[in-house]
PDB file of C-alpha atoms in Angstrom:
ATOM      1  CA  MET A   1     -22.259 -10.248  -7.265  1.00  0.00           C
ATOM      2  CA  THR A   2     -22.756  -7.400  -9.727  1.00  0.00           C
ATOM      3  CA  ASP A   3     -19.680  -5.359 -11.258  1.00  0.00           C
ATOM      4  CA  ALA A   4     -21.400  -2.559  -9.347  1.00  0.00           C
ATOM      5  CA  GLU A   5     -21.276  -4.239  -6.120  1.00  0.00           C
ATOM      6  CA  ARG A   6     -17.659  -5.199  -6.325  1.00  0.00           C
ATOM      7  CA  LEU A   7     -14.773  -3.180  -4.246  1.00  0.00           C
ATOM      8  CA  VAL A   8     -12.287  -4.261  -6.950  1.00  0.00           C
ATOM      9  CA  ARG A   9     -13.968  -4.069 -10.497  1.00  0.00           C
ATOM     10  CA  ARG A  10     -12.574  -6.178 -13.353  1.00  0.00           C
ATOM     11  CA  ALA A  11     -12.249  -5.335 -16.744  1.00  0.00           C
ATOM     12  CA  SER A  12     -10.159  -6.729 -19.719  1.00  0.00           C
ATOM     13  CA  GLU A  13      -8.949  -5.662 -22.843  1.00  0.00           C
ATOM     14  CA  ARG A  14      -6.577  -6.587 -25.864  1.00  0.00           C
ATOM     15  CA  GLY A  15      -4.717  -9.183 -22.928  1.00  0.00           C
ATOM     16  CA  VAL A  16      -4.772  -6.584 -20.553  1.00  0.00           C
ATOM     17  CA  THR A  17      -6.900  -6.947 -17.315  1.00  0.00           C
ATOM     18  CA  THR A  18      -7.600  -3.938 -15.230  1.00  0.00           C
ATOM     19  CA  LEU A  19      -8.291  -3.833 -11.544  1.00  0.00           C
ATOM     20  CA  THR A  20      -9.794  -1.011 -10.313  1.00  0.00           C
ATOM     21  CA  LEU A  21      -9.759  -0.513  -6.372  1.00  0.00           C
ATOM     22  CA  ASP A  22     -13.413   0.827  -5.850  1.00  0.00           C
ATOM     23  CA  SER A  23     -14.217   1.492  -1.997  1.00  0.00           C
ATOM     24  CA  PRO A  24     -13.855   5.357  -1.962  1.00  0.00           C
ATOM     25  CA  HIS A  25     -16.063   5.348   1.291  1.00  0.00           C
ATOM     26  CA  ASN A  26     -12.693   4.195   3.065  1.00  0.00           C
ATOM     27  CA  ARG A  27     -10.047   5.484   0.719  1.00  0.00           C
ATOM     28  CA  ASN A  28      -9.708   1.862  -1.025  1.00  0.00           C
ATOM     29  CA  ALA A  29      -8.347   0.513   2.305  1.00  0.00           C
ATOM     30  CA  LEU A  30      -7.161  -3.134   2.648  1.00  0.00           C
ATOM     31  CA  SER A  31     -10.491  -4.432   3.775  1.00  0.00           C
ATOM     32  CA  VAL A  32     -11.126  -8.225   4.192  1.00  0.00           C
ATOM     33  CA  ARG A  33     -13.542  -8.129   1.298  1.00  0.00           C
ATOM     34  CA  LEU A  34     -11.309  -5.762  -0.965  1.00  0.00           C
ATOM     35  CA  VAL A  35      -8.263  -7.879  -0.251  1.00  0.00           C
ATOM     36  CA  GLN A  36     -10.275 -11.273  -1.141  1.00  0.00           C
ATOM     37  CA  GLU A  37     -11.646  -9.622  -4.271  1.00  0.00           C
ATOM     38  CA  LEU A  38      -7.941  -8.366  -5.054  1.00  0.00           C
ATOM     39  CA  TYR A  39      -6.749 -12.180  -4.631  1.00  0.00           C
ATOM     40  CA  ASP A  40      -9.530 -13.455  -6.777  1.00  0.00           C
ATOM     41  CA  GLY A  41      -9.007 -10.714  -9.583  1.00  0.00           C
ATOM     42  CA  LEU A  42      -5.289 -11.671  -9.518  1.00  0.00           C
ATOM     43  CA  ASP A  43      -5.981 -15.257  -9.580  1.00  0.00           C
ATOM     44  CA  ALA A  44      -8.335 -14.879 -12.414  1.00  0.00           C
ATOM     45  CA  ALA A  45      -5.798 -13.233 -14.648  1.00  0.00           C
ATOM     46  CA  ALA A  46      -2.785 -15.620 -13.712  1.00  0.00           C
ATOM     47  CA  LYS A  47      -4.954 -18.449 -14.882  1.00  0.00           C
ATOM     48  CA  ASP A  48      -6.391 -16.765 -18.187  1.00  0.00           C
ATOM     49  CA  PRO A  49      -3.946 -17.718 -21.060  1.00  0.00           C
ATOM     50  CA  GLU A  50      -5.320 -14.579 -23.080  1.00  0.00           C
ATOM     51  CA  ILE A  51      -4.166 -12.078 -20.456  1.00  0.00           C
ATOM     52  CA  ARG A  52      -0.697 -11.086 -20.738  1.00  0.00           C
ATOM     53  CA  ALA A  53      -0.593  -8.126 -17.984  1.00  0.00           C
ATOM     54  CA  VAL A  54      -2.547  -6.617 -15.008  1.00  0.00           C
ATOM     55  CA  VAL A  55      -3.044  -2.850 -14.282  1.00  0.00           C
ATOM     56  CA  LEU A  56      -3.887  -1.949 -11.104  1.00  0.00           C
ATOM     57  CA  THR A  57      -5.792   1.341 -10.527  1.00  0.00           C
ATOM     58  CA  HIS A  58      -8.363   3.113  -8.036  1.00  0.00           C
ATOM     59  CA  THR A  59     -11.364   5.475  -7.995  1.00  0.00           C
ATOM     60  CA  GLY A  60     -11.547   8.559  -5.830  1.00  0.00           C
ATOM     61  CA  GLY A  61      -8.649  10.493  -4.517  1.00  0.00           C
ATOM     62  CA  THR A  62      -6.634   7.703  -2.933  1.00  0.00           C
ATOM     63  CA  PHE A  63      -4.959   4.816  -4.551  1.00  0.00           C
ATOM     64  CA  CYS A  64      -4.660   2.890  -1.320  1.00  0.00           C
ATOM     65  CA  ALA A  65      -4.751   4.390   2.400  1.00  0.00           C
ATOM     66  CA  GLY A  66      -3.487   0.665   3.794  1.00  0.00           C
ATOM     67  CA  ALA A  67      -5.620  -1.399   6.538  1.00  0.00           C
ATOM     68  CA  ASP A  68      -9.045  -0.757   6.996  1.00  0.00           C
ATOM     69  CA  LEU A  69      -8.393   0.309  10.730  1.00  0.00           C
ATOM     70  CA  GLY A  70     -12.320   0.455  11.020  1.00  0.00           C
ATOM     71  CA  GLU A  71     -12.168  -3.454  11.001  1.00  0.00           C
ATOM     72  CA  ALA A  72      -9.371  -3.545  12.753  1.00  0.00           C
ATOM     73  CA  THR A  73     -10.492  -1.530  15.707  1.00  0.00           C
ATOM     74  CA  ALA A  74     -13.701  -3.645  15.737  1.00  0.00           C
ATOM     75  CA  ALA A  75     -11.641  -6.793  16.041  1.00  0.00           C
ATOM     76  CA  ALA A  76      -8.578  -6.152  18.284  1.00  0.00           C
ATOM     77  CA  PRO A  77      -8.836  -6.330  21.965  1.00  0.00           C
ATOM     78  CA  PRO A  78      -9.037  -3.526  24.272  1.00  0.00           C
ATOM     79  CA  ALA A  79      -5.884  -1.576  25.276  1.00  0.00           C
ATOM     80  CA  ALA A  80      -5.336   0.675  28.025  1.00  0.00           C
ATOM     81  CA  PRO A  81      -4.387   4.200  27.142  1.00  0.00           C
ATOM     82  CA  ALA A  82      -0.631   4.867  27.067  1.00  0.00           C
ATOM     83  CA  PRO A  83       0.891   6.996  29.914  1.00  0.00           C
ATOM     84  CA  GLY A  84       0.440  10.620  29.634  1.00  0.00           C
ATOM     85  CA  SER A  85      -2.234  10.328  26.842  1.00  0.00           C
ATOM     86  CA  ALA A  86      -5.047  12.954  26.743  1.00  0.00           C
ATOM     87  CA  GLY A  87      -8.042  10.093  27.772  1.00  0.00           C
ATOM     88  CA  SER A  88      -9.300   7.157  26.410  1.00  0.00           C
ATOM     89  CA  GLY A  89     -10.137   8.032  22.913  1.00  0.00           C
ATOM     90  CA  PRO A  90     -10.958   5.826  19.905  1.00  0.00           C
ATOM     91  CA  ALA A  91      -7.166   4.555  19.802  1.00  0.00           C
ATOM     92  CA  ALA A  92      -7.779   3.418  23.379  1.00  0.00           C
ATOM     93  CA  SER A  93      -9.766   0.653  22.443  1.00  0.00           C
ATOM     94  CA  GLY A  94      -7.055  -0.595  20.367  1.00  0.00           C
ATOM     95  CA  PRO A  95      -6.837   0.475  16.888  1.00  0.00           C
ATOM     96  CA  ALA A  96      -4.911  -1.979  14.903  1.00  0.00           C
ATOM     97  CA  ALA A  97      -2.623  -0.009  12.802  1.00  0.00           C
ATOM     98  CA  SER A  98       1.197  -0.885  12.267  1.00  0.00           C
ATOM     99  CA  GLU A  99       2.753   0.704   9.518  1.00  0.00           C
ATOM    100  CA  ALA A 100      -0.210   3.387   9.813  1.00  0.00           C
ATOM    101  CA  THR A 101       0.073   6.365   7.504  1.00  0.00           C
ATOM    102  CA  PRO A 102      -2.280   9.518   8.519  1.00  0.00           C
ATOM    103  CA  GLN A 103      -3.557  11.262   5.326  1.00  0.00           C
ATOM    104  CA  SER A 104      -4.975  14.534   4.829  1.00  0.00           C
ATOM    105  CA  PRO A 105      -7.943  14.320   2.374  1.00  0.00           C
ATOM    106  CA  THR A 106      -6.471  17.386   0.246  1.00  0.00           C
ATOM    107  CA  PRO A 107      -2.643  17.089   0.825  1.00  0.00           C
ATOM    108  CA  GLN A 108      -0.319  19.274  -1.000  1.00  0.00           C
ATOM    109  CA  PRO A 109       2.322  17.438  -3.115  1.00  0.00           C
ATOM    110  CA  SER A 110       5.721  18.834  -1.101  1.00  0.00           C
ATOM    111  CA  ALA A 111       4.729  19.568   2.163  1.00  0.00           C
ATOM    112  CA  PRO A 112       5.364  17.890   5.331  1.00  0.00           C
ATOM    113  CA  GLN A 113       2.637  15.973   6.728  1.00  0.00           C
ATOM    114  CA  SER A 114       1.213  16.162  10.437  1.00  0.00           C
ATOM    115  CA  PRO A 115      -0.473  12.873  12.154  1.00  0.00           C
ATOM    116  CA  ALA A 116      -3.081  15.297  13.364  1.00  0.00           C
ATOM    117  CA  SER A 117      -4.041  15.928  10.103  1.00  0.00           C
ATOM    118  CA  GLN A 118      -7.155  13.941   9.726  1.00  0.00           C
ATOM    119  CA  SER A 119     -10.453  13.914  11.136  1.00  0.00           C
ATOM    120  CA  PRO A 120     -10.726  10.954  14.128  1.00  0.00           C
ATOM    121  CA  THR A 121     -13.907   9.586  12.574  1.00  0.00           C
ATOM    122  CA  SER A 122     -12.344   9.036   9.171  1.00  0.00           C
ATOM    123  CA  PRO A 123     -10.752   5.593   8.240  1.00  0.00           C
ATOM    124  CA  SER A 124      -7.488   5.694   9.217  1.00  0.00           C
ATOM    125  CA  PRO A 125      -4.538   4.196   6.687  1.00  0.00           C
ATOM    126  CA  ALA A 126      -2.505   1.275   8.206  1.00  0.00           C
ATOM    127  CA  GLY A 127      -0.295  -0.988   6.656  1.00  0.00           C
ATOM    128  CA  GLU A 128      -0.707  -3.669   9.159  1.00  0.00           C
ATOM    129  CA  THR A 129      -2.990  -4.656  12.281  1.00  0.00           C
ATOM    130  CA  ALA A 130      -2.365  -6.270  15.262  1.00  0.00           C
ATOM    131  CA  PRO A 131      -2.665  -9.966  15.658  1.00  0.00           C
ATOM    132  CA  GLY A 132      -6.466 -11.178  16.157  1.00  0.00           C
ATOM    133  CA  GLY A 133      -7.428  -8.488  13.206  1.00  0.00           C
ATOM    134  CA  PRO A 134      -9.687  -9.475  10.889  1.00  0.00           C
ATOM    135  CA  LYS A 135      -9.349 -13.073   8.887  1.00  0.00           C
ATOM    136  CA  GLY A 136      -8.518 -13.083   5.266  1.00  0.00           C
ATOM    137  CA  PRO A 137      -7.230 -15.584   2.611  1.00  0.00           C
ATOM    138  CA  GLY A 138      -4.949 -17.879   4.036  1.00  0.00           C
ATOM    139  CA  GLY A 139      -5.160 -17.726   7.861  1.00  0.00           C
ATOM    140  CA  PRO A 140      -3.941 -14.290   9.844  1.00  0.00           C
ATOM    141  CA  GLY A 141      -6.193 -11.409   8.921  1.00  0.00           C
ATOM    142  CA  ALA A 142      -5.763  -9.807   5.646  1.00  0.00           C
ATOM    143  CA  SER A 143      -4.505  -6.679   7.125  1.00  0.00           C
ATOM    144  CA  ALA A 144      -2.216  -8.308   9.900  1.00  0.00           C
ATOM    145  CA  PRO A 145       1.524  -8.556   9.246  1.00  0.00           C
ATOM    146  CA  LEU A 146       1.640 -11.936   7.791  1.00  0.00           C
ATOM    147  CA  GLY A 147      -1.436 -11.426   5.597  1.00  0.00           C
ATOM    148  CA  LEU A 148      -0.018  -8.085   4.368  1.00  0.00           C
ATOM    149  CA  ALA A 149       2.932 -10.114   3.365  1.00  0.00           C
ATOM    150  CA  ARG A 150       1.093 -13.044   1.527  1.00  0.00           C
ATOM    151  CA  LEU A 151      -0.707 -10.179  -0.261  1.00  0.00           C
ATOM    152  CA  LEU A 152       2.392  -8.413  -1.602  1.00  0.00           C
ATOM    153  CA  ARG A 153       4.303 -11.727  -2.459  1.00  0.00           C
ATOM    154  CA  THR A 154       1.165 -13.327  -4.376  1.00  0.00           C
ATOM    155  CA  ILE A 155       1.889  -9.600  -6.611  1.00  0.00           C
ATOM    156  CA  VAL A 156       5.484 -10.226  -6.861  1.00  0.00           C
ATOM    157  CA  GLU A 157       5.097 -13.941  -7.718  1.00  0.00           C
ATOM    158  CA  LEU A 158       2.219 -13.350 -10.542  1.00  0.00           C
ATOM    159  CA  PRO A 159       3.779 -15.053 -13.452  1.00  0.00           C
ATOM    160  CA  LYS A 160       2.195 -11.842 -15.228  1.00  0.00           C
ATOM    161  CA  PRO A 161       3.532  -8.280 -14.737  1.00  0.00           C
ATOM    162  CA  VAL A 162       1.387  -5.850 -12.969  1.00  0.00           C
ATOM    163  CA  VAL A 163       1.395  -2.296 -13.581  1.00  0.00           C
ATOM    164  CA  ALA A 164       0.189   0.429 -11.086  1.00  0.00           C
ATOM    165  CA  ARG A 165      -1.618   3.405 -12.790  1.00  0.00           C
ATOM    166  CA  VAL A 166      -1.771   5.888  -9.582  1.00  0.00           C
ATOM    167  CA  THR A 167      -3.567   9.687  -9.620  1.00  0.00           C
ATOM    168  CA  GLY A 168      -4.310   9.716  -5.951  1.00  0.00           C
ATOM    169  CA  HIS A 169      -2.816   9.607  -2.669  1.00  0.00           C
ATOM    170  CA  VAL A 170      -0.729   6.663  -1.533  1.00  0.00           C
ATOM    171  CA  ARG A 171      -0.065   5.667   1.957  1.00  0.00           C
ATOM    172  CA  ALA A 172       1.372   2.627   4.457  1.00  0.00           C
ATOM    173  CA  GLY A 173       0.111  -0.631   2.844  1.00  0.00           C
ATOM    174  CA  GLY A 174      -0.647   1.383  -0.361  1.00  0.00           C
ATOM    175  CA  LEU A 175       2.855   1.674  -0.864  1.00  0.00           C
ATOM    176  CA  GLY A 176       3.757  -1.776  -0.222  1.00  0.00           C
ATOM    177  CA  LEU A 177       1.260  -2.526  -2.975  1.00  0.00           C
ATOM    178  CA  LEU A 178       2.896   0.031  -5.412  1.00  0.00           C
ATOM    179  CA  GLY A 179       6.461  -1.592  -4.251  1.00  0.00           C
ATOM    180  CA  ALA A 180       5.334  -4.989  -5.194  1.00  0.00           C
ATOM    181  CA  CYS A 181       4.032  -3.894  -8.921  1.00  0.00           C
ATOM    182  CA  ASP A 182       6.595  -4.230 -11.514  1.00  0.00           C
ATOM    183  CA  ILE A 183       6.082  -0.971 -13.282  1.00  0.00           C
ATOM    184  CA  ALA A 184       4.230   2.098 -11.769  1.00  0.00           C
ATOM    185  CA  VAL A 185       3.269   5.301 -13.605  1.00  0.00           C
ATOM    186  CA  ALA A 186       1.827   8.261 -11.137  1.00  0.00           C
ATOM    187  CA  GLY A 187       0.176  11.512 -12.158  1.00  0.00           C
ATOM    188  CA  PRO A 188       0.617  14.837 -10.209  1.00  0.00           C
ATOM    189  CA  GLY A 189      -2.448  14.173  -8.238  1.00  0.00           C
ATOM    190  CA  ALA A 190      -0.779  11.529  -6.549  1.00  0.00           C
ATOM    191  CA  SER A 191       1.507  11.963  -3.096  1.00  0.00           C
ATOM    192  CA  PHE A 192       3.328   9.845  -1.196  1.00  0.00           C
ATOM    193  CA  ALA A 193       4.632   9.520   2.741  1.00  0.00           C
ATOM    194  CA  PHE A 194       5.688   7.265   5.001  1.00  0.00           C
ATOM    195  CA  THR A 195       4.656   8.419   8.298  1.00  0.00           C
ATOM    196  CA  GLU A 196       4.890   5.464  10.382  1.00  0.00           C
ATOM    197  CA  ALA A 197       7.967   6.522  12.620  1.00  0.00           C
ATOM    198  CA  ARG A 198       5.344   9.749  13.373  1.00  0.00           C
ATOM    199  CA  LEU A 199       2.998   7.172  15.253  1.00  0.00           C
ATOM    200  CA  GLY A 200       5.926   5.095  17.110  1.00  0.00           C
ATOM    201  CA  LEU A 201       5.451   2.388  14.146  1.00  0.00           C
ATOM    202  CA  ALA A 202       7.836   1.569  11.324  1.00  0.00           C
ATOM    203  CA  PRO A 203       7.393   0.665   7.754  1.00  0.00           C
ATOM    204  CA  ALA A 204       8.514  -3.236   8.316  1.00  0.00           C
ATOM    205  CA  VAL A 205       6.454  -5.609   5.977  1.00  0.00           C
ATOM    206  CA  ILE A 206       6.320  -2.964   3.348  1.00  0.00           C
ATOM    207  CA  SER A 207       9.981  -2.794   3.213  1.00  0.00           C
ATOM    208  CA  MET A 208      10.270  -5.967   1.553  1.00  0.00           C
ATOM    209  CA  PRO A 209       9.286  -4.763  -1.893  1.00  0.00           C
ATOM    210  CA  LEU A 210      10.477  -1.290  -1.537  1.00  0.00           C
ATOM    211  CA  LEU A 211      14.063  -1.109  -0.184  1.00  0.00           C
ATOM    212  CA  PRO A 212      15.050  -2.935  -3.133  1.00  0.00           C
ATOM    213  CA  ARG A 213      13.926  -0.512  -5.635  1.00  0.00           C
ATOM    214  CA  LEU A 214      14.505   2.685  -3.731  1.00  0.00           C
ATOM    215  CA  ASP A 215      17.574   4.820  -3.634  1.00  0.00           C
ATOM    216  CA  PRO A 216      19.095   4.434   0.199  1.00  0.00           C
ATOM    217  CA  ARG A 217      19.274   8.062   1.010  1.00  0.00           C
ATOM    218  CA  ALA A 218      15.747   9.098  -0.194  1.00  0.00           C
ATOM    219  CA  ALA A 219      14.590   5.788   1.944  1.00  0.00           C
ATOM    220  CA  SER A 220      16.451   7.019   4.991  1.00  0.00           C
ATOM    221  CA  ARG A 221      15.020  10.500   4.697  1.00  0.00           C
ATOM    222  CA  TYR A 222      11.566   9.520   3.964  1.00  0.00           C
ATOM    223  CA  TYR A 223      11.169   6.759   6.034  1.00  0.00           C
ATOM    224  CA  LEU A 224      12.336   8.743   8.942  1.00  0.00           C
ATOM    225  CA  THR A 225      10.953  12.205   8.428  1.00  0.00           C
ATOM    226  CA  GLY A 226       7.599  11.294   7.280  1.00  0.00           C
ATOM    227  CA  GLU A 227       7.529  13.843   4.850  1.00  0.00           C
ATOM    228  CA  ARG A 228       5.284  14.036   1.903  1.00  0.00           C
ATOM    229  CA  PHE A 229       6.551  13.900  -1.804  1.00  0.00           C
ATOM    230  CA  ASP A 230       5.024  13.987  -5.224  1.00  0.00           C
ATOM    231  CA  ALA A 231       5.493  12.016  -8.222  1.00  0.00           C
ATOM    232  CA  VAL A 232       8.362  13.603  -9.796  1.00  0.00           C
ATOM    233  CA  GLU A 233      10.242  13.152  -6.507  1.00  0.00           C
ATOM    234  CA  ALA A 234       8.957   9.362  -6.358  1.00  0.00           C
ATOM    235  CA  ALA A 235      10.194   8.641  -9.810  1.00  0.00           C
ATOM    236  CA  ARG A 236      13.615  10.359  -8.563  1.00  0.00           C
ATOM    237  CA  ILE A 237      14.005   7.468  -5.780  1.00  0.00           C
ATOM    238  CA  GLY A 238      12.801   4.637  -7.806  1.00  0.00           C
ATOM    239  CA  LEU A 239       9.219   4.354  -5.913  1.00  0.00           C
ATOM    240  CA  VAL A 240       7.640   4.749  -9.385  1.00  0.00           C
ATOM    241  CA  THR A 241       8.546   4.461 -12.911  1.00  0.00           C
ATOM    242  CA  VAL A 242       7.146   7.489 -14.941  1.00  0.00           C
ATOM    243  CA  ALA A 243       6.061  10.618 -13.446  1.00  0.00           C
ATOM    244  CA  ALA A 244       3.389  11.855 -15.892  1.00  0.00           C
ATOM    245  CA  GLY A 245       3.036  15.471 -16.672  1.00  0.00           C
ATOM    246  CA  SER A 246      -0.797  15.518 -15.922  1.00  0.00           C
ATOM    247  CA  ASP A 247      -3.377  12.961 -14.702  1.00  0.00           C
ATOM    248  CA  HIS A 248      -4.520  13.106 -18.111  1.00  0.00           C
ATOM    249  CA  GLU A 249      -1.394  12.074 -19.600  1.00  0.00           C
ATOM    250  CA  VAL A 250      -0.878   8.789 -17.090  1.00  0.00           C
ATOM    251  CA  ASP A 251      -2.843   6.819 -19.608  1.00  0.00           C
ATOM    252  CA  ALA A 252      -0.729   8.341 -22.784  1.00  0.00           C
ATOM    253  CA  ALA A 253       2.406   7.262 -20.586  1.00  0.00           C
ATOM    254  CA  LEU A 254       1.032   3.886 -20.036  1.00  0.00           C
ATOM    255  CA  ALA A 255       0.178   3.381 -23.744  1.00  0.00           C
ATOM    256  CA  PRO A 256       3.709   2.136 -24.888  1.00  0.00           C
ATOM    257  CA  VAL A 257       4.199   0.003 -21.767  1.00  0.00           C
ATOM    258  CA  LEU A 258       0.934  -1.725 -22.481  1.00  0.00           C
ATOM    259  CA  ASP A 259       1.839  -2.046 -26.034  1.00  0.00           C
ATOM    260  CA  GLY A 260       5.252  -3.732 -25.005  1.00  0.00           C
ATOM    261  CA  LEU A 261       3.721  -6.444 -22.559  1.00  0.00           C
ATOM    262  CA  ARG A 262       1.252  -7.385 -25.381  1.00  0.00           C
ATOM    263  CA  ARG A 263       3.542  -7.942 -27.856  1.00  0.00           C
ATOM    264  CA  ALA A 264       5.786 -10.125 -25.490  1.00  0.00           C
ATOM    265  CA  SER A 265       4.955 -14.023 -25.111  1.00  0.00           C
ATOM    266  CA  PRO A 266       3.791 -15.345 -21.971  1.00  0.00           C
ATOM    267  CA  GLN A 267       6.422 -17.502 -21.334  1.00  0.00           C
ATOM    268  CA  GLY A 268       9.090 -14.682 -22.085  1.00  0.00           C
ATOM    269  CA  LEU A 269       7.015 -12.571 -19.485  1.00  0.00           C
ATOM    270  CA  ALA A 270       6.878 -14.782 -16.740  1.00  0.00           C
ATOM    271  CA  GLU A 271      10.830 -15.693 -16.865  1.00  0.00           C
ATOM    272  CA  SER A 272      11.795 -12.088 -17.379  1.00  0.00           C
ATOM    273  CA  LYS A 273       9.784 -11.186 -14.192  1.00  0.00           C
ATOM    274  CA  ARG A 274      11.384 -13.988 -12.508  1.00  0.00           C
ATOM    275  CA  LEU A 275      14.770 -12.511 -13.058  1.00  0.00           C
ATOM    276  CA  VAL A 276      13.688  -9.107 -11.990  1.00  0.00           C
ATOM    277  CA  THR A 277      12.168 -10.010  -8.908  1.00  0.00           C
ATOM    278  CA  ALA A 278      14.750 -12.690  -7.773  1.00  0.00           C
ATOM    279  CA  GLU A 279      16.167  -9.998  -5.312  1.00  0.00           C
ATOM    280  CA  VAL A 280      13.087  -9.156  -3.701  1.00  0.00           C
ATOM    281  CA  LEU A 281      11.810 -12.615  -3.209  1.00  0.00           C
ATOM    282  CA  ARG A 282      14.782 -13.736  -1.486  1.00  0.00           C
ATOM    283  CA  GLY A 283      14.129 -10.917   0.975  1.00  0.00           C
ATOM    284  CA  PHE A 284      10.734 -12.044   1.479  1.00  0.00           C
ATOM    285  CA  ASP A 285      12.178 -15.582   2.063  1.00  0.00           C
ATOM    286  CA  ARG A 286      14.778 -14.350   4.567  1.00  0.00           C
ATOM    287  CA  ASP A 287      12.641 -11.472   6.223  1.00  0.00           C
ATOM    288  CA  THR A 288       8.999 -12.145   6.405  1.00  0.00           C
ATOM    289  CA  ASP A 289       8.638 -14.043   9.844  1.00  0.00           C
ATOM    290  CA  ALA A 290      10.970 -11.370  12.004  1.00  0.00           C
ATOM    291  CA  LEU A 291       9.463  -8.273   9.985  1.00  0.00           C
ATOM    292  CA  ALA A 292       5.796  -9.609  11.158  1.00  0.00           C
ATOM    293  CA  GLU A 293       7.140 -10.018  14.698  1.00  0.00           C
ATOM    294  CA  ARG A 294       8.588  -6.855  14.618  1.00  0.00           C
ATOM    295  CA  SER A 295       5.321  -4.966  13.349  1.00  0.00           C
ATOM    296  CA  ALA A 296       3.118  -6.786  15.827  1.00  0.00           C
ATOM    297  CA  ARG A 297       5.663  -5.892  18.575  1.00  0.00           C
ATOM    298  CA  LEU A 298       5.937  -2.223  17.684  1.00  0.00           C
ATOM    299  CA  PHE A 299       1.859  -2.072  17.306  1.00  0.00           C
ATOM    300  CA  ALA A 300       1.596  -3.623  21.023  1.00  0.00           C
ATOM    301  CA  SER A 301       3.915  -0.925  22.701  1.00  0.00           C
ATOM    302  CA  ASP A 302       2.818   2.025  24.647  1.00  0.00           C
ATOM    303  CA  GLU A 303       4.511   4.558  22.062  1.00  0.00           C
ATOM    304  CA  ALA A 304       2.339   3.324  19.404  1.00  0.00           C
ATOM    305  CA  ARG A 305      -0.835   3.368  21.474  1.00  0.00           C
ATOM    306  CA  GLU A 306       0.024   7.060  22.350  1.00  0.00           C
ATOM    307  CA  GLY A 307       0.701   7.852  18.601  1.00  0.00           C
ATOM    308  CA  MET A 308      -2.567   6.578  17.701  1.00  0.00           C
ATOM    309  CA  THR A 309      -4.401   8.039  20.275  1.00  0.00           C
ATOM    310  CA  ALA A 310      -2.892  11.182  19.628  1.00  0.00           C
ATOM    311  CA  PHE A 311      -3.727  10.986  16.009  1.00  0.00           C
ATOM    312  CA  LEU A 312      -7.433  10.099  16.543  1.00  0.00           C
ATOM    313  CA  GLU A 313      -7.803  13.033  18.808  1.00  0.00           C
ATOM    314  CA  ARG A 314      -6.212  15.479  16.502  1.00  0.00           C
ATOM    315  CA  ARG A 315      -3.119  16.594  19.013  1.00  0.00           C
ATOM    316  CA  ASP A 316       0.631  15.988  18.775  1.00  0.00           C
ATOM    317  CA  PRO A 317       2.248  12.971  20.851  1.00  0.00           C
ATOM    318  CA  ALA A 318       3.657  12.855  24.141  1.00  0.00           C
ATOM    319  CA  TRP A 319       7.120  12.950  22.584  1.00  0.00           C
ATOM    320  CA  ALA A 320       6.606  15.630  19.873  1.00  0.00           C
ATOM    321  CA  ARG A 321       8.958  19.060  20.113  1.00  0.00           C
TER     322      ARG A 321
END
């Protein structure tokens, strides 16, 4: 496979590997192929003694929109529409989208977001899919709850720091990727939202790397309201490390971070990372199975089917007031 054909492009320079999510047609959704290439890139970086750190970045206007709903829909079994739904639209065929977060193609950073703001023909951001979704590395579907947990844990456990470089929108499973990274720098073009509650779902699995880092009051607000927020707010609440003043300044903000990582010893980096990720990993040990089960249960519920049907049909769900 040539570099131009990859969904995750790799480049290395002066001890830093850059992994670039390059699947703009579905807003860098976590398709089976993209996840496999991400695993491959992380594994290669972990094994290379010359590499000190990994930068995770993206092309296009979205860092990562979550699961690939197109793949999940094709693989999921049919589901009956929820009582009171407007019909048997795309979601009635079983769109697998736990931890799904609708995203407008051109959102404004500070405005709350409506689930009806996205075209039903565009790929829906989703953090997890229902059981029986696409198969990925290590067993269950790459976008299924346990598969997502495995991917996030791989980033947290990598013996080399992973640094997120974000200049676009982040939703659902993409927020989990961001939370799993050790350091994150975002520009003003980035926006963030947890809109799962608007769909009858919850940000279950992605909470494992996120909640230990987030301000508790802010987590309550944004988990419950689904409001969209910008990079400055993301830095205030602990979701990102640095909010750059402009998208052009993101690399300048990264420069001292990467310089510091290049100067560190491999052993020093690995052992220091173990210290700062210990609490997150204890959460994975304790909560993975229960949160994956909760995510699958929520996805299978009538409310989630109604929420996804309403989202794809660009209407308010039955419970909206």
